[in-house]
XYZ file of C-alpha atoms in Angstrom:
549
model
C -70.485 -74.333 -55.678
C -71.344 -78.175 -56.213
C -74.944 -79.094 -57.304
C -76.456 -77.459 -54.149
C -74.557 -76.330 -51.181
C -76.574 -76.625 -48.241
C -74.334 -76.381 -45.494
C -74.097 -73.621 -43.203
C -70.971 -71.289 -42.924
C -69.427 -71.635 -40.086
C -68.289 -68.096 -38.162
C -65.218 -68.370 -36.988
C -65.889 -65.407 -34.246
C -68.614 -67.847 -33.096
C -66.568 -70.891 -32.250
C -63.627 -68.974 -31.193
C -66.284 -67.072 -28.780
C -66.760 -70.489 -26.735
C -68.923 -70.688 -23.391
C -66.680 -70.292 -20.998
C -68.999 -70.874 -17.774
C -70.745 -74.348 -17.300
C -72.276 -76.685 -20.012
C -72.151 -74.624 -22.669
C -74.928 -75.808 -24.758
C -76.938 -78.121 -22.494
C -79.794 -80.319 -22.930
C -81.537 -77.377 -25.016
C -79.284 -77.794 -28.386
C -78.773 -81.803 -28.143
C -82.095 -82.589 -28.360
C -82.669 -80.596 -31.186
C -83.812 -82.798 -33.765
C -83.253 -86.544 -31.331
C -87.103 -87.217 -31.342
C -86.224 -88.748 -28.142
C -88.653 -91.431 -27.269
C -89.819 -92.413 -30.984
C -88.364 -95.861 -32.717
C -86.478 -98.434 -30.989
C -84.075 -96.554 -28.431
C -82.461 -100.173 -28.565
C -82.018 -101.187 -31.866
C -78.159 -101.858 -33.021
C -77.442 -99.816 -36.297
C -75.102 -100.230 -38.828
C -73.175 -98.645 -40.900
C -69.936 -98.378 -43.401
C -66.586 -98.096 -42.114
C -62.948 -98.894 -42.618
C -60.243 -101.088 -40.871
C -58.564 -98.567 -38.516
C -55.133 -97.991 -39.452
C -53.479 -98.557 -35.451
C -54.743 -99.239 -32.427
C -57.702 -97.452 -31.299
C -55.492 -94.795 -28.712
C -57.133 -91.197 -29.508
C -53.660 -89.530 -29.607
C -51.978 -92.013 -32.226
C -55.924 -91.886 -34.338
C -56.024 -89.743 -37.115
C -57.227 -91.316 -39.911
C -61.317 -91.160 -40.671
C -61.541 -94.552 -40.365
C -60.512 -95.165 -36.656
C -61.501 -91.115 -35.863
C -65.267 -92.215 -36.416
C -64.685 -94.815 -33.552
C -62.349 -92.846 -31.310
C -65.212 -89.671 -31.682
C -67.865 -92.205 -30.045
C -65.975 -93.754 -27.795
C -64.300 -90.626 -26.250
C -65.666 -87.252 -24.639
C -63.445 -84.532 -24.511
C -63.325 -81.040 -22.893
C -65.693 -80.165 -25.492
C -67.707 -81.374 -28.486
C -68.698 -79.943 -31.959
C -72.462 -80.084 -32.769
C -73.481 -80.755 -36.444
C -73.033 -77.198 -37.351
C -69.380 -77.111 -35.834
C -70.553 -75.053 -32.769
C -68.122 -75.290 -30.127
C -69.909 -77.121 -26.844
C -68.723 -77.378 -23.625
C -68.720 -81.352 -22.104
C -66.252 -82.003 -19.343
C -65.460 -78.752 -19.092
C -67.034 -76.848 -16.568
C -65.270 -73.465 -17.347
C -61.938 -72.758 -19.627
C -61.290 -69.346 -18.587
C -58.363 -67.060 -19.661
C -57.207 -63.061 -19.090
C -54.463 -62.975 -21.811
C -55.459 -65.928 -24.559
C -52.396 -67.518 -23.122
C -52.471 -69.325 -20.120
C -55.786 -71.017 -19.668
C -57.573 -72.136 -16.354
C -59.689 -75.246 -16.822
C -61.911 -77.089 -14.552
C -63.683 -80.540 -15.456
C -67.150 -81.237 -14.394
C -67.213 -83.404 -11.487
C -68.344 -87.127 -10.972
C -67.267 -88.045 -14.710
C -66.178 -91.566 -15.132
C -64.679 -93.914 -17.619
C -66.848 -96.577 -18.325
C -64.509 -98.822 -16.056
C -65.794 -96.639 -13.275
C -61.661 -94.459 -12.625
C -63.002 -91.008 -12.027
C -61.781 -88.371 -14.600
C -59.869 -85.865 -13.281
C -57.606 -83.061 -14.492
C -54.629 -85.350 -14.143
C -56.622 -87.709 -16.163
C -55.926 -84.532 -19.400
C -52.435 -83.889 -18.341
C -51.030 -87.253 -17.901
C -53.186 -87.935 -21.395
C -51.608 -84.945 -23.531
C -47.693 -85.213 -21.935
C -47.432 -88.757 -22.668
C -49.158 -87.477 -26.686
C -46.126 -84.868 -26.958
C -43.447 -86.880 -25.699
C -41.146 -88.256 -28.528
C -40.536 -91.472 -27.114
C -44.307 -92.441 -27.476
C -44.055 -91.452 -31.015
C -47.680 -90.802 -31.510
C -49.043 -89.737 -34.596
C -50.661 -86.389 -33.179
C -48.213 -85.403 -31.092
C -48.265 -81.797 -33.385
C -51.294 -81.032 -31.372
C -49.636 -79.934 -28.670
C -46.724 -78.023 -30.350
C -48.567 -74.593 -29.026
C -47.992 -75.696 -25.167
C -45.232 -74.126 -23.675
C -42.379 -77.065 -22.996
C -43.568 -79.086 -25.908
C -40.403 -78.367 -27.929
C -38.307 -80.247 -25.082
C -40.347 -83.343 -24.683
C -40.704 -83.646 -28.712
C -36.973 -83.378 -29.102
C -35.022 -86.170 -30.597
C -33.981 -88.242 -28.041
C -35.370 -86.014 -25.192
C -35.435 -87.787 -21.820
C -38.225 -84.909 -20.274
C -41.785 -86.154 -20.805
C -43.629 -83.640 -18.831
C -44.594 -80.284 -20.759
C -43.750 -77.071 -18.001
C -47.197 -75.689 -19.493
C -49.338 -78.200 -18.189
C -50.142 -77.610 -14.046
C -52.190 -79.844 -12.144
C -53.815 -77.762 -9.401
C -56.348 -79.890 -8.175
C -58.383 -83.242 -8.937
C -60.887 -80.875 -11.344
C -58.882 -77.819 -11.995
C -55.137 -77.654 -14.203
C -53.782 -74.596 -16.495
C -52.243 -74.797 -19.395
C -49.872 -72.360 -20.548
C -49.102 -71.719 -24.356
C -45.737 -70.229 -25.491
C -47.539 -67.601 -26.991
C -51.397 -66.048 -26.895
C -53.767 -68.017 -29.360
C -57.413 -66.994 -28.762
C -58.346 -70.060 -30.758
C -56.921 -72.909 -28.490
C -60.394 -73.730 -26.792
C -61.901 -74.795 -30.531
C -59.384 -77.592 -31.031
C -60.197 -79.338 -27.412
C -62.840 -81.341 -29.090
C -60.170 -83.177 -31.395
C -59.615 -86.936 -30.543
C -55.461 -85.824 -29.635
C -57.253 -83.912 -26.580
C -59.390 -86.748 -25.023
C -58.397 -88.442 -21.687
C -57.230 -91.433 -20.716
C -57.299 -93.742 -17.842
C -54.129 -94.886 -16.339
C -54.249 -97.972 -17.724
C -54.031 -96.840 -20.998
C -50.371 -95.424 -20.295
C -49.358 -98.712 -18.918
C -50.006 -100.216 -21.612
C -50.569 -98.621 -24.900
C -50.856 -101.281 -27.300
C -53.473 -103.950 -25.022
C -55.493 -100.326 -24.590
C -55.243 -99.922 -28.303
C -57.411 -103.225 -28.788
C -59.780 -102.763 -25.917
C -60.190 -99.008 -25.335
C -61.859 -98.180 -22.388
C -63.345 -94.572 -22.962
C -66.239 -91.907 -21.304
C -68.149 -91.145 -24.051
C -71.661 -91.995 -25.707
C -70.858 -95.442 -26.828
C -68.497 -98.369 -25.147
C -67.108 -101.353 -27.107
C -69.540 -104.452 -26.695
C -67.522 -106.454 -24.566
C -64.177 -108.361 -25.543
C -63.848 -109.127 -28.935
C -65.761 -106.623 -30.013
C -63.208 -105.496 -32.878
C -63.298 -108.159 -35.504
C -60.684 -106.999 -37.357
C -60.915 -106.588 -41.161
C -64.729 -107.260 -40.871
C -66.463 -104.876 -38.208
C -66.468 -103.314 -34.609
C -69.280 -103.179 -32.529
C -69.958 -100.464 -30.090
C -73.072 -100.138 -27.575
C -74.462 -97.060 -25.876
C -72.875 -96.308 -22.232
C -75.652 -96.591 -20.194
C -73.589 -94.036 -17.965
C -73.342 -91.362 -20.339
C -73.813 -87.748 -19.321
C -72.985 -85.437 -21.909
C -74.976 -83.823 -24.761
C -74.160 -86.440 -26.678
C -77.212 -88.973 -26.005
C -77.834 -91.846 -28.058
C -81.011 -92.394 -29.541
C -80.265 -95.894 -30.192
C -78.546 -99.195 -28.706
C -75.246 -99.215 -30.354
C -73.170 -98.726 -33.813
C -71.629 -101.302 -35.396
C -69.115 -100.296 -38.117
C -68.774 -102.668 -41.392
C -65.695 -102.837 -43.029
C -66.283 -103.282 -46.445
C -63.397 -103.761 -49.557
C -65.869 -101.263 -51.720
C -68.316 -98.624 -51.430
C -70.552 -100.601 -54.651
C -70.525 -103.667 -51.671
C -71.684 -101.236 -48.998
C -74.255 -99.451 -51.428
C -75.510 -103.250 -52.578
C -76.418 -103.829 -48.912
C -77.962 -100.552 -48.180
C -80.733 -101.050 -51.004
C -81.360 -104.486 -49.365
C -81.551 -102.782 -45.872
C -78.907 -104.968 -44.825
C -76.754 -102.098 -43.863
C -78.321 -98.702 -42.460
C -76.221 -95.763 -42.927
C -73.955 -95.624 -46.012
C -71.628 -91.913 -45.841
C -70.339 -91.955 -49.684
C -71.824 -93.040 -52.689
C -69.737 -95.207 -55.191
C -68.931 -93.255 -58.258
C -71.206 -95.650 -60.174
C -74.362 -94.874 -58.255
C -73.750 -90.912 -58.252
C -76.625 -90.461 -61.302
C -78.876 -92.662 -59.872
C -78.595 -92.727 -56.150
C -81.621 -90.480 -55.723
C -84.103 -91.927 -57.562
C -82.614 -95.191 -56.699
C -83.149 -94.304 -52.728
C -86.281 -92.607 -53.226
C -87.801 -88.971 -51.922
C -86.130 -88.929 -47.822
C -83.549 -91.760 -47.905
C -80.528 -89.783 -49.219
C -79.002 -86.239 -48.473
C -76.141 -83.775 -50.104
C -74.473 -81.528 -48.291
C -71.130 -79.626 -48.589
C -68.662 -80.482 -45.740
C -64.969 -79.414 -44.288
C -63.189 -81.557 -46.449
C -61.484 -81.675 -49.502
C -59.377 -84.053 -52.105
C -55.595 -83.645 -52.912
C -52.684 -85.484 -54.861
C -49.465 -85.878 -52.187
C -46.114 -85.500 -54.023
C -43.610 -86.473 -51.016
C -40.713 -84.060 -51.023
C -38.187 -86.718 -50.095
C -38.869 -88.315 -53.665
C -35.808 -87.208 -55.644
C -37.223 -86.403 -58.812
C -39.227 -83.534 -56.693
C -36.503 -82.188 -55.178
C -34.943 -78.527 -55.797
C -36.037 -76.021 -58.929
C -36.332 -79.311 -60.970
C -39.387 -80.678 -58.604
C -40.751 -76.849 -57.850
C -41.040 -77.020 -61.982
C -42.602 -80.733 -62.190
C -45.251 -79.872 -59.351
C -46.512 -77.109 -61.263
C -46.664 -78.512 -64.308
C -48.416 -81.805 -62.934
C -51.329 -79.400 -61.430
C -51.911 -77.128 -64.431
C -52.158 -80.406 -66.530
C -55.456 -81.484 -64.471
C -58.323 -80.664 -65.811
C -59.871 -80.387 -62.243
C -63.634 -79.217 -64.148
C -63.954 -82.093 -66.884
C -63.353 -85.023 -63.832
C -65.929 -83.145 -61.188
C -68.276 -82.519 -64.184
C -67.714 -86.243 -66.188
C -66.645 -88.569 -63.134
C -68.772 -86.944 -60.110
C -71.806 -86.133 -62.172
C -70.773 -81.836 -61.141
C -71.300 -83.355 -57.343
C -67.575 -81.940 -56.529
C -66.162 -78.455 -57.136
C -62.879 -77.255 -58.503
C -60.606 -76.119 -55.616
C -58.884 -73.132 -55.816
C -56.674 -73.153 -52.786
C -55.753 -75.973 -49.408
C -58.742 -75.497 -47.109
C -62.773 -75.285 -47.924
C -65.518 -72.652 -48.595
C -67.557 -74.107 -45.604
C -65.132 -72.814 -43.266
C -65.002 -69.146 -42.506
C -62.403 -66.806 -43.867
C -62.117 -69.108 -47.155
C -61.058 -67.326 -49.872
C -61.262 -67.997 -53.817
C -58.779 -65.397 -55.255
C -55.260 -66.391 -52.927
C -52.773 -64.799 -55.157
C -50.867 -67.758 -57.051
C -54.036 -69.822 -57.719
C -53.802 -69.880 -61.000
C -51.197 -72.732 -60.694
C -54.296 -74.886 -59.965
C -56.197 -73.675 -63.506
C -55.993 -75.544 -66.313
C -53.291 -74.553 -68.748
C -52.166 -77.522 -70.787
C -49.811 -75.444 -73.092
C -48.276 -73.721 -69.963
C -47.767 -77.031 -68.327
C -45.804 -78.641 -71.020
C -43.716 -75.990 -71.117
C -43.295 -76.175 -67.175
C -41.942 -79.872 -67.589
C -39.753 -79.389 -70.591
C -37.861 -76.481 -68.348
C -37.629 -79.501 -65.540
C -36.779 -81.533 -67.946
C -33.611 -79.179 -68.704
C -32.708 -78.922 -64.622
C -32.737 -82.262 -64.171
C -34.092 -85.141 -66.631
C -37.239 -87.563 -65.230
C -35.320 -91.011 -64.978
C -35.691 -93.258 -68.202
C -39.044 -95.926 -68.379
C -40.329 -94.734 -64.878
C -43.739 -93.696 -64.589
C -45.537 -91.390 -62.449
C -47.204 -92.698 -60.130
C -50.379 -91.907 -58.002
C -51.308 -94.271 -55.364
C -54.829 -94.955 -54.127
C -56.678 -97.514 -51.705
C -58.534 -99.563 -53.746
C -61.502 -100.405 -51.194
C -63.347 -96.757 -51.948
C -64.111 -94.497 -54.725
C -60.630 -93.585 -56.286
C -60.058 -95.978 -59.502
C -61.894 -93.752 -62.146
C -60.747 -90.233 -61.307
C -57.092 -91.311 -60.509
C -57.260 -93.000 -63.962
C -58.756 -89.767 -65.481
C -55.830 -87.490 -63.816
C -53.650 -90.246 -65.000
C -54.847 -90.533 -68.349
C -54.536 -85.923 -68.768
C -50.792 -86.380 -67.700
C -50.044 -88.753 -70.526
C -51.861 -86.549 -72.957
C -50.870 -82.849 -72.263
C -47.118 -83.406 -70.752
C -46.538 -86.892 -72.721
C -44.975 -88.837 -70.494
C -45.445 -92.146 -68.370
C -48.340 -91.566 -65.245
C -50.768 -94.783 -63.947
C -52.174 -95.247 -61.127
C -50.680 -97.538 -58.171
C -53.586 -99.187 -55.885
C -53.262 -100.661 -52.900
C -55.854 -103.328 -51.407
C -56.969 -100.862 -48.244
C -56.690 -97.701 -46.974
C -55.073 -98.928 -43.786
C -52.524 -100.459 -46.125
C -52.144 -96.912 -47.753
C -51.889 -95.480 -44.924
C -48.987 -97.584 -44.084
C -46.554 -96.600 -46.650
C -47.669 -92.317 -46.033
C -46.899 -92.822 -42.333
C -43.481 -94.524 -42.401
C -42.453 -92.276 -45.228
C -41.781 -95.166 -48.134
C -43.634 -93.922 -50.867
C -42.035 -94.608 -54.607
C -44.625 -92.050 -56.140
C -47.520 -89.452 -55.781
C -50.828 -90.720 -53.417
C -53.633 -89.307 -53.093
C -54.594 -88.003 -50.163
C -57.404 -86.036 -48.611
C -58.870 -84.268 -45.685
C -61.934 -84.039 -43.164
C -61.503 -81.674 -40.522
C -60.819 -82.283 -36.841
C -62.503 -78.599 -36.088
C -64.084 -75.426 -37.910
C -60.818 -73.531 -38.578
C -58.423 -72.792 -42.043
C -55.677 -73.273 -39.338
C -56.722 -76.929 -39.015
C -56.281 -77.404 -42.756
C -52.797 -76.159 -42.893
C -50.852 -76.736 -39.254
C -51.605 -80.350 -39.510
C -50.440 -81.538 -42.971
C -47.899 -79.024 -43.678
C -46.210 -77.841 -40.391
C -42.478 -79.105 -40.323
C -42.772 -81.932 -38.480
C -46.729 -82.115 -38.570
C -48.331 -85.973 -37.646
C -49.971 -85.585 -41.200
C -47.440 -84.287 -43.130
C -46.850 -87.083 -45.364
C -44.683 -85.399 -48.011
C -42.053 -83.842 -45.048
C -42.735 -80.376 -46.308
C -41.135 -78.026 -44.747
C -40.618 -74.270 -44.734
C -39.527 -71.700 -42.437
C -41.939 -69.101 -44.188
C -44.777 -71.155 -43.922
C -44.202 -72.142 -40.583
C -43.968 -68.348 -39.131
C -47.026 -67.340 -40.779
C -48.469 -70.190 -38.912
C -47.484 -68.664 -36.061
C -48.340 -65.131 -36.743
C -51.852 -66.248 -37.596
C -52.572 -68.217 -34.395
C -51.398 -64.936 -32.505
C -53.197 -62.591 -33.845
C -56.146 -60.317 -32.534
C -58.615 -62.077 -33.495
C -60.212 -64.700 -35.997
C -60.335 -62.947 -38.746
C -56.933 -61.463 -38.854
C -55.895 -64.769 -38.175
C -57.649 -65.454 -41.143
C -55.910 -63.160 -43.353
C -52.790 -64.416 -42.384
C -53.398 -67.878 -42.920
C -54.040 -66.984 -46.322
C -51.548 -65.087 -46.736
C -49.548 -68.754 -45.707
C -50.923 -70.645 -48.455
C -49.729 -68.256 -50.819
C -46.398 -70.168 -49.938
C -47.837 -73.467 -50.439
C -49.061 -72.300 -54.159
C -45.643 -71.559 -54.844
C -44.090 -74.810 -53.262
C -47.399 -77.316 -53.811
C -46.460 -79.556 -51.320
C -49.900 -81.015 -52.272
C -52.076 -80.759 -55.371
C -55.867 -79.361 -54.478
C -58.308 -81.039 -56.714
C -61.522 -80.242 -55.723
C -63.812 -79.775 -52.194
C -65.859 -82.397 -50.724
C -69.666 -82.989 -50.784
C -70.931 -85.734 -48.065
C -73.580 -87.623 -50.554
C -75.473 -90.275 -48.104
C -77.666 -92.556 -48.085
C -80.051 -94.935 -45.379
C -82.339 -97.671 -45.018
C -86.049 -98.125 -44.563
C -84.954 -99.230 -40.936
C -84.297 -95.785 -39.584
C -84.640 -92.581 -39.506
C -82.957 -88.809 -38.356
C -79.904 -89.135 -40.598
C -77.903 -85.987 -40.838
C -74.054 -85.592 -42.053
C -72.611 -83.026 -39.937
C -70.006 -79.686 -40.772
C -67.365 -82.311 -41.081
C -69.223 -85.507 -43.527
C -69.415 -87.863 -40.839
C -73.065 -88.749 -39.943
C -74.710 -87.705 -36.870
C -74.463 -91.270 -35.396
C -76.111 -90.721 -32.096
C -79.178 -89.245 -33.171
C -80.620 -92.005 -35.695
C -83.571 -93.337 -34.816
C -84.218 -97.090 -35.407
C -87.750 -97.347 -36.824
């Protein structure tokens, strides 16, 4: 795969099989590998981050930068461990006889750190006011597989209560999907799912700046988030789950570049550094020394965003241009020459970490190199509909991470093997990037990328290319791709589902609402001030379990 892929697959019939009686995982499996008692159980680490694109509410979160924070700060009904096992945390029991309508009772005498109890209305109150359109949250498409969700998602839809959510006590409510989906108890560990306390309905945007959570870590007081330059979180000395920090707190540093970040980690002025800037990726070994650095394969992978509302990608013209774009990449010279062979070549939308991936999804081929076929692919655009006169292609990138020199190599292939106009279009930071996706204004191409929110091919496809999906930011759309969807969330079990999804991004090879490019590896890197560093099944590092030396 990459240079060595160490992760472990993750079995889908595994994580779908979730504990369905109390705790799920217990004290036995999170302190595996905590060394609890060594170092300083005190100490405040650091580590690299980004400006979070809104305010921190989990349901409107779902970009890495302000996910890293929310996943800390928040407990849900359940957790992932580092190998993307499913493990139970508020949940006492999710139980169900027909994969549809599920019975769920939260562990009792769980509080947010402002001491409100956290109770079942605590989830339902949380997830109606995520699906309801007037709240316009950004992961409302969460809850699409609740039964009632298309009514309080509506355009102008006055309902705000879902019919499939049912308190029936303070720890017990059901939830009843509009059709069976064996799978729904794996994505209840996504940020979307978290509680909230009431206050946090009230008033939204104050919450946003000050979130008041249940999980392993709490902000550190007012003022905390300094935006633009860091936020500072401390361990809840409450905390209950499996979850338990091994050290005093985690403060996030925002930095404009990962060569800033990667200065400060030789000087041990910053601990834990997640990505290492293209420059250092031949040296970062020897320049870390023998246990100060790991590389491991994660669920996550790199693509180019063509938005379907930009007109020049529109009808048999675009289908043509979208093609031709992708089969004029040379996807194996840029991993090889740019990421040192660190990244591999994808050959369809998800990643070979996750179980039921599949390398040979009829219609790949569009992703292959083919420079003669792709010139031929935009001169038949070309006589559909001609690419306006002195306008570029455009691909635009955030300039504060690792995206200058392989944008500028895809840019650079364009220009040679279809001849025409393509540069790259940065933008100062991601959140600023993020800005333009969201409220649908791009002028060009971006690229865009992926980190999982849990173990499943499902996640990799409902999310970005559902109609309608919070991630979706090209507005793809297809009724085909859509019912697959469907079909593959039904079905009998994970790895038909598996099949089927597959079968779904057959569709997206034909339509390329995206461009693959290649699958992720999570190359990072720590201090001489601590120790237990691990990247877990999705690239994000293990935050609770570093030790401070």
């Amino acid at each position: 795969m990459r240079v060595t892929r160490t992760s472990k697959m993750l079995s889908v019939a595994a994580l779908a099989a979730l504990t369905l009686s109390a705790c799920g995982g217990g004290s036995d499996e999170s302190a595996e590998g905590s060394n609890e008692g060594e170092g300083n159980s005190t100490a405040i680490i650091t580590a690299n981050g980004t400006e979070p694109q809104n305010p921190l509410m989990p349901v409107n979160t779902n970009e890495v930068g302000g996910g890293r924070i929310m996943d800390l700060l928040f407990e849900g009904l359940v957790s992932y461990d580092a190998d993307g096992n499913t493990v139970n945390e508020l949940a006492e029991s999710i139980e169900t006889e027909d994969s549809q309508t599920y019975t769920i009772k939260v562990k009792a005498d769980q509080k947010f750190t402002n001491g409100e109890p956290i109770t079942a209305k605590s989830f339902v109150d949380a997830w109606n006011f995520g699906a309801a359109a007037k709240n316009a949250q950004l992961n409302s498409y969460f809850f699409e597989s609740i039964e009632g969700y298309d009514v309080v998602s509506a355009e102008g839809a006055t309902e705000e209560t879902m019919t499939g959510l049912t308190v029936v006590d303070d720890s017990t409510f059901t939830v009843k999907l509009s059709q069976p989906e064996s799978d729904f108890p794996q994505r209840l560990g996504y940020t979307a799912f978290f509680p909230l306390p009431a206050e946090a309905l009230v008033d939204p945007a104050a919450f946003g700046e000050n979130p008041i959570g249940n999980g392993p870590y709490m902000l550190d007081g007012e003022g905390a988030w300094q935006h633009e330059v860091q936020i500072d979180l401390v361990a809840n000395p409450d905390y209950t789950g499996t979850r338990v920090p091994q050290n005093g707190g985690v403060t996030f540093k925002f930095y404009s570049s990962f060569d800033a970040a990667y200065a400060d980690l030789q000087s041990n002025n910053l601990d834990i550094l997640d990505t290492m800037p293209t420059a250092a990726l031949k040296t970062f070994k020897t320049d870390l020394g023998e246990g100060r650095y790991s590389e491991k394969a994660y669920a996550g992978n790199q693509t180019i965003t063509i938005p379907g509302y930009l007109p020049e990608f529109s009808g048999e013209a675009g289908e043509l241009r979208r093609q031709a774009i992708s089969m004029a990449i040379d996807r194996e010279e840029i991993t090889d020459v740019v990421f040192s062979g660190s990244r591999e070549p994808a050959t369809e939308f998800t990643a070979p970490v996750i179980e039921g991936y599949s390398d040979s999804v009829p219609g790949n081929e569009v992703l292959e190199f083919n420079p003669e076929k792709a010139k031929e692919l935009w001169e038949e655009a070309e006589k559909v509909s001609p690419w306006p006169a002195d306008k570029p292609f455009t691909i635009g990138y955030n300039a504060d991470a690792n995206h200058k020199e392989w944008i500028d190599a895809v840019a650079n292939g364009l220009k040679n093997n279809l001849g025409i106009q393509a540069e790259g279009k940065p933008y100062a930071t991601f959140k600023e990037l993020r800005a333009d996706a969201s409220a649908k204004t791009l002028t060009g191409a971006i690229r865009t990328g992926w980190q999982a929110d849990y173990p499943s091919l499902n996640n990799f496809l409902g999310p970005l290319y559902g109609t309608g999906a919070g991630s979706n930011d090209g507005e793809y759309s297809s009724e085909e791709f859509d019912n697959l969807l469907s079909e593959g969330l039904s079905a009998s079990s994970p790895e038909e589902g598996a099949k089927i999804f597959n079968k779904a991004q057959e569709v997206l090879l034909k339509d390329l609402p995206v461009l693959p490019l290649w699958y992720q590896v999570a190359q990072s890197g720590w201090s001489e001030n601590v120790d237990n560093v691990e990247t877990g099944w999705n690239g994000v590092p293990v935050y609770y379990n570093v030790t401070a030396k």
